[in-house]
Amino acid sequence: MQAVIVTGGKQYSVKEGDVIYVEKLGVEADATVTFDQVLAVVDGENSKFGAPVVAGASVEAKVLKNGKSKKVVVFKYRPKKDSKSLRGHRQPYTKVRIEKISV
């Protein structure tokens, strides 16, 4: 069974047992989170597609950890102006494991 969910403004194609990194959620580690915005559920011949979401479908996941990704360096350089700036950014994420897909 496979599902397409929406969280953090992005779409993820997931199966039971998958480990994915999503935009940071406001939950602690070892908590359970439910994704209600399910766009599609594919199960062989029994496929359901929502308009825009599948009614009554949900995906349960367990939060494994919260963290920050690797640093992205933003360097701006303006030639002949003696001007440059260096800035870094680390995007926060939540690592989750998909436990159950229910329709």
CSV table of N, CA and C in Angstrom, one decimal:
chain,number,residue,atom,x,y,z
A,1,MET,N,0.8,-1.2,0.0
A,1,MET,CA,0.0,0.0,0.0
A,1,MET,C,0.9,1.2,0.0
A,2,GLN,N,0.5,2.2,-0.8
A,2,GLN,CA,1.3,3.4,-1.0
A,2,GLN,C,0.4,4.6,-0.9
A,3,ALA,N,0.9,5.7,-0.4
A,3,ALA,CA,0.1,6.9,-0.3
A,3,ALA,C,0.9,8.2,-0.6
A,4,VAL,N,0.2,9.2,-1.0
A,4,VAL,CA,0.8,10.5,-1.3
A,4,VAL,C,0.3,11.5,-0.3
A,5,ILE,N,1.1,12.1,0.6
A,5,ILE,CA,0.7,13.0,1.6
A,5,ILE,C,1.3,14.4,1.4
A,6,VAL,N,0.7,15.3,2.1
A,6,VAL,CA,1.2,16.7,2.0
A,6,VAL,C,1.5,17.2,3.4
A,7,THR,N,2.7,17.7,3.6
A,7,THR,CA,3.1,18.3,4.9
A,7,THR,C,4.2,19.3,4.6
A,8,GLY,N,4.1,20.4,5.3
A,8,GLY,CA,5.1,21.5,5.1
A,8,GLY,C,5.1,22.1,3.7
A,9,GLY,N,4.0,22.0,3.0
A,9,GLY,CA,3.9,22.5,1.6
A,9,GLY,C,4.6,21.6,0.6
A,10,LYS,N,4.9,20.4,0.9
A,10,LYS,CA,5.5,19.5,0.0
A,10,LYS,C,4.8,18.2,0.0
A,11,GLN,N,4.9,17.5,-1.1
A,11,GLN,CA,4.2,16.2,-1.3
A,11,GLN,C,5.2,15.1,-1.2
A,12,TYR,N,4.8,14.0,-0.5
A,12,TYR,CA,5.7,12.8,-0.3
A,12,TYR,C,5.0,11.6,-0.6
A,13,SER,N,5.6,10.7,-1.4
A,13,SER,CA,5.1,9.4,-1.7
A,13,SER,C,5.7,8.4,-0.7
A,14,VAL,N,4.8,7.8,0.1
A,14,VAL,CA,5.3,6.9,1.2
A,14,VAL,C,4.6,5.6,1.2
A,15,LYS,N,5.3,4.6,1.8
A,15,LYS,CA,4.9,3.3,2.1
A,15,LYS,C,5.1,3.0,3.5
A,16,GLU,N,4.4,1.9,4.1
A,16,GLU,CA,4.6,1.6,5.5
A,16,GLU,C,6.0,1.1,5.7
A,17,GLY,N,6.7,1.7,6.7
A,17,GLY,CA,8.0,1.4,7.1
A,17,GLY,C,9.0,2.4,6.5
A,18,ASP,N,8.6,3.3,5.7
A,18,ASP,CA,9.5,4.3,5.1
A,18,ASP,C,10.0,5.3,6.2
A,19,VAL,N,11.2,5.7,6.0
A,19,VAL,CA,11.7,6.8,6.9
A,19,VAL,C,12.0,8.0,6.0
A,20,ILE,N,11.3,9.1,6.4
A,20,ILE,CA,11.4,10.3,5.5
A,20,ILE,C,11.8,11.5,6.4
A,21,TYR,N,12.3,12.5,5.8
A,21,TYR,CA,12.6,13.8,6.4
A,21,TYR,C,11.6,14.8,5.9
A,22,VAL,N,10.9,15.4,6.8
A,22,VAL,CA,9.9,16.4,6.5
A,22,VAL,C,10.3,17.8,7.1
A,23,GLU,N,9.6,18.8,6.7
A,23,GLU,CA,9.8,20.1,7.4
A,23,GLU,C,9.5,20.0,8.9
A,24,LYS,N,10.1,20.8,9.7
A,24,LYS,CA,10.0,20.6,11.1
A,24,LYS,C,8.6,20.7,11.6
A,25,LEU,N,8.2,19.7,12.4
A,25,LEU,CA,6.9,19.6,13.1
A,25,LEU,C,7.1,20.0,14.5
A,26,GLY,N,6.0,20.5,15.2
A,26,GLY,CA,6.1,20.9,16.6
A,26,GLY,C,5.8,19.8,17.5
A,27,VAL,N,6.5,18.6,17.4
A,27,VAL,CA,6.3,17.5,18.3
A,27,VAL,C,7.7,17.0,18.7
A,28,GLU,N,7.7,16.4,19.9
A,28,GLU,CA,8.9,15.8,20.4
A,28,GLU,C,9.2,14.4,19.8
A,29,ALA,N,10.4,13.9,20.0
A,29,ALA,CA,10.8,12.6,19.6
A,29,ALA,C,9.9,11.5,20.3
A,30,ASP,N,9.7,10.4,19.7
A,30,ASP,CA,8.9,9.2,20.1
A,30,ASP,C,7.4,9.5,20.2
A,31,ALA,N,7.0,10.6,19.7
A,31,ALA,CA,5.5,10.9,19.6
A,31,ALA,C,5.0,10.4,18.3
A,32,THR,N,3.6,10.3,18.3
A,32,THR,CA,3.0,9.9,17.1
A,32,THR,C,2.3,11.1,16.4
A,33,VAL,N,2.4,11.2,15.1
A,33,VAL,CA,1.8,12.3,14.4
A,33,VAL,C,0.9,11.7,13.3
A,34,THR,N,-0.2,12.3,13.0
A,34,THR,CA,-1.1,11.9,12.0
A,34,THR,C,-1.2,12.9,10.8
A,35,PHE,N,-1.0,12.4,9.6
A,35,PHE,CA,-1.1,13.2,8.5
A,35,PHE,C,-2.5,13.0,7.8
A,36,ASP,N,-3.4,14.1,7.8
A,36,ASP,CA,-4.7,13.9,7.3
A,36,ASP,C,-4.9,14.3,5.9
A,37,GLN,N,-3.9,15.1,5.4
A,37,GLN,CA,-4.0,15.5,4.0
A,37,GLN,C,-3.4,14.4,3.1
A,38,VAL,N,-4.2,13.4,2.7
A,38,VAL,CA,-3.8,12.3,1.8
A,38,VAL,C,-4.4,12.6,0.4
A,39,LEU,N,-3.5,12.7,-0.6
A,39,LEU,CA,-3.9,13.0,-1.9
A,39,LEU,C,-4.3,11.8,-2.7
A,40,ALA,N,-3.7,10.7,-2.4
A,40,ALA,CA,-3.9,9.4,-3.1
A,40,ALA,C,-3.5,8.2,-2.3
A,41,VAL,N,-4.3,7.1,-2.4
A,41,VAL,CA,-3.9,5.9,-1.8
A,41,VAL,C,-3.9,4.8,-2.9
A,42,VAL,N,-2.8,4.2,-3.1
A,42,VAL,CA,-2.7,3.2,-4.2
A,42,VAL,C,-2.5,1.8,-3.6
A,43,ASP,N,-3.4,0.9,-3.9
A,43,ASP,CA,-3.3,-0.5,-3.3
A,43,ASP,C,-3.7,-1.4,-4.4
A,44,GLY,N,-2.9,-1.6,-5.4
A,44,GLY,CA,-3.2,-2.5,-6.5
A,44,GLY,C,-4.4,-2.0,-7.3
A,45,GLU,N,-5.4,-2.8,-7.3
A,45,GLU,CA,-6.7,-2.5,-8.0
A,45,GLU,C,-7.5,-1.5,-7.2
A,46,ASN,N,-7.3,-1.4,-5.9
A,46,ASN,CA,-8.1,-0.5,-5.1
A,46,ASN,C,-7.4,0.8,-4.9
A,47,SER,N,-7.4,1.6,-5.9
A,47,SER,CA,-6.7,2.9,-5.8
A,47,SER,C,-7.8,4.0,-5.6
A,48,LYS,N,-7.5,5.0,-4.8
A,48,LYS,CA,-8.4,6.1,-4.5
A,48,LYS,C,-7.6,7.4,-4.7
A,49,PHE,N,-8.2,8.3,-5.4
A,49,PHE,CA,-7.6,9.6,-5.7
A,49,PHE,C,-8.5,10.7,-5.2
A,50,GLY,N,-8.0,11.6,-4.4
A,50,GLY,CA,-8.9,12.6,-3.9
A,50,GLY,C,-9.0,13.8,-4.8
A,51,ALA,N,-10.0,14.6,-4.5
A,51,ALA,CA,-10.2,15.9,-5.2
A,51,ALA,C,-10.6,17.0,-4.2
A,52,PRO,N,-9.7,17.6,-3.5
A,52,PRO,CA,-8.2,17.4,-3.5
A,52,PRO,C,-7.7,16.3,-2.6
A,53,VAL,N,-8.4,15.9,-1.5
A,53,VAL,CA,-7.9,14.9,-0.6
A,53,VAL,C,-8.9,13.7,-0.5
A,54,VAL,N,-8.4,12.5,-0.1
A,54,VAL,CA,-9.2,11.3,0.0
A,54,VAL,C,-9.9,11.4,1.4
A,55,ALA,N,-11.3,11.4,1.3
A,55,ALA,CA,-12.1,11.5,2.6
A,55,ALA,C,-11.8,10.3,3.5
A,56,GLY,N,-11.5,10.5,4.7
A,56,GLY,CA,-11.4,9.5,5.7
A,56,GLY,C,-10.0,8.8,5.7
A,57,ALA,N,-9.1,9.2,4.9
A,57,ALA,CA,-7.8,8.6,4.8
A,57,ALA,C,-6.8,9.3,5.7
A,58,SER,N,-5.9,8.6,6.3
A,58,SER,CA,-4.9,9.2,7.2
A,58,SER,C,-3.7,8.3,7.2
A,59,VAL,N,-2.6,8.9,7.5
A,59,VAL,CA,-1.3,8.2,7.6
A,59,VAL,C,-0.7,8.5,9.0
A,60,GLU,N,-0.4,7.4,9.8
A,60,GLU,CA,0.2,7.6,11.1
A,60,GLU,C,1.7,7.4,11.0
A,61,ALA,N,2.4,8.2,11.7
A,61,ALA,CA,3.9,8.1,11.7
A,61,ALA,C,4.5,8.4,13.1
A,62,LYS,N,5.6,7.8,13.3
A,62,LYS,CA,6.3,8.0,14.6
A,62,LYS,C,7.5,8.9,14.4
A,63,VAL,N,7.6,9.9,15.3
A,63,VAL,CA,8.7,10.9,15.1
A,63,VAL,C,10.0,10.2,15.7
A,64,LEU,N,11.0,10.1,14.9
A,64,LEU,CA,12.3,9.5,15.4
A,64,LEU,C,13.2,10.6,16.0
A,65,LYS,N,13.3,11.8,15.3
A,65,LYS,CA,14.1,12.8,15.9
A,65,LYS,C,13.9,14.1,15.2
A,66,ASN,N,14.3,15.2,15.8
A,66,ASN,CA,14.3,16.5,15.3
A,66,ASN,C,15.7,17.0,15.1
A,67,GLY,N,16.0,17.7,14.1
A,67,GLY,CA,17.4,18.1,13.9
A,67,GLY,C,17.5,19.2,12.9
A,68,LYS,N,18.8,19.5,12.5
A,68,LYS,CA,19.1,20.5,11.5
A,68,LYS,C,19.9,19.8,10.4
A,69,SER,N,19.7,20.2,9.1
A,69,SER,CA,20.4,19.6,8.0
A,69,SER,C,21.8,20.3,7.9
A,70,LYS,N,22.6,19.9,7.0
A,70,LYS,CA,23.9,20.4,6.8
A,70,LYS,C,23.8,21.9,6.4
A,71,LYS,N,24.9,22.6,6.7
A,71,LYS,CA,24.9,24.1,6.5
A,71,LYS,C,25.0,24.4,5.0
A,72,VAL,N,24.2,25.3,4.5
A,72,VAL,CA,24.3,25.8,3.2
A,72,VAL,C,24.9,27.2,3.3
A,73,VAL,N,26.0,27.4,2.5
A,73,VAL,CA,26.7,28.7,2.6
A,73,VAL,C,26.2,29.6,1.5
A,74,VAL,N,25.8,30.8,1.9
A,74,VAL,CA,25.4,31.8,0.9
A,74,VAL,C,26.5,32.9,0.9
A,75,PHE,N,27.1,33.0,-0.2
A,75,PHE,CA,28.2,34.0,-0.4
A,75,PHE,C,27.9,35.0,-1.5
A,76,LYS,N,27.8,36.2,-1.2
A,76,LYS,CA,27.5,37.3,-2.2
A,76,LYS,C,28.8,38.1,-2.3
A,77,TYR,N,29.2,38.3,-3.6
A,77,TYR,CA,30.4,39.0,-3.9
A,77,TYR,C,30.1,40.0,-5.0
A,78,ARG,N,30.4,41.3,-4.8
A,78,ARG,CA,30.2,42.3,-5.8
A,78,ARG,C,31.6,42.8,-6.3
A,79,PRO,N,31.9,42.5,-7.5
A,79,PRO,CA,33.2,42.8,-8.0
A,79,PRO,C,33.4,44.3,-8.2
A,80,LYS,N,34.6,44.8,-7.9
A,80,LYS,CA,35.1,46.2,-8.0
A,80,LYS,C,34.4,47.1,-7.0
A,81,LYS,N,33.6,46.5,-6.1
A,81,LYS,CA,33.0,47.4,-5.1
A,81,LYS,C,33.5,47.1,-3.7
A,82,ASP,N,34.5,46.2,-3.5
A,82,ASP,CA,35.0,45.9,-2.2
A,82,ASP,C,33.9,45.5,-1.2
A,83,SER,N,32.9,44.7,-1.7
A,83,SER,CA,31.8,44.4,-0.9
A,83,SER,C,31.5,42.9,-1.1
A,84,LYS,N,31.4,42.2,0.1
A,84,LYS,CA,31.1,40.8,0.1
A,84,LYS,C,30.4,40.4,1.4
A,85,SER,N,29.6,39.4,1.4
A,85,SER,CA,28.9,38.9,2.6
A,85,SER,C,28.9,37.4,2.6
A,86,LEU,N,29.0,36.9,3.8
A,86,LEU,CA,29.0,35.4,3.9
A,86,LEU,C,28.0,35.1,5.0
A,87,ARG,N,27.1,34.2,4.7
A,87,ARG,CA,26.0,33.8,5.5
A,87,ARG,C,25.8,32.3,5.4
A,88,GLY,N,25.3,31.7,6.5
A,88,GLY,CA,25.1,30.3,6.5
A,88,GLY,C,23.6,30.0,6.9
A,89,HIS,N,23.1,28.9,6.5
A,89,HIS,CA,21.7,28.5,6.9
A,89,HIS,C,21.6,27.0,7.1
A,90,ARG,N,21.0,26.6,8.2
A,90,ARG,CA,20.7,25.2,8.5
A,90,ARG,C,19.2,25.0,8.6
A,91,GLN,N,18.6,24.2,7.7
A,91,GLN,CA,17.2,24.1,7.7
A,91,GLN,C,16.8,23.0,8.7
A,92,PRO,N,15.8,23.3,9.6
A,92,PRO,CA,15.4,22.3,10.6
A,92,PRO,C,14.5,21.3,9.9
A,93,TYR,N,14.6,20.0,10.4
A,93,TYR,CA,13.8,18.9,9.9
A,93,TYR,C,13.2,18.0,11.0
A,94,THR,N,12.3,17.2,10.7
A,94,THR,CA,11.8,16.1,11.5
A,94,THR,C,11.9,14.8,10.8
A,95,LYS,N,12.5,13.8,11.4
A,95,LYS,CA,12.7,12.5,10.8
A,95,LYS,C,11.5,11.6,11.3
A,96,VAL,N,10.7,11.1,10.4
A,96,VAL,CA,9.6,10.2,10.8
A,96,VAL,C,9.6,8.9,10.1
A,97,ARG,N,9.0,7.9,10.8
A,97,ARG,CA,8.9,6.6,10.2
A,97,ARG,C,7.4,6.3,10.0
A,98,ILE,N,7.0,5.9,8.8
A,98,ILE,CA,5.5,5.7,8.5
A,98,ILE,C,5.1,4.4,9.1
A,99,GLU,N,4.1,4.4,10.0
A,99,GLU,CA,3.7,3.2,10.7
A,99,GLU,C,2.5,2.6,10.0
A,100,LYS,N,1.4,3.4,9.7
A,100,LYS,CA,0.2,2.8,9.2
A,100,LYS,C,-0.5,3.7,8.2
A,101,ILE,N,-1.0,3.1,7.1
A,101,ILE,CA,-1.8,3.9,6.2
A,101,ILE,C,-3.2,3.3,6.3
A,102,SER,N,-4.2,4.2,6.6
A,102,SER,CA,-5.6,3.7,6.7
A,102,SER,C,-6.5,4.5,5.8
A,103,VAL,N,-7.5,3.9,5.2
A,103,VAL,CA,-8.4,4.5,4.3
A,103,VAL,C,-9.7,4.6,5.0
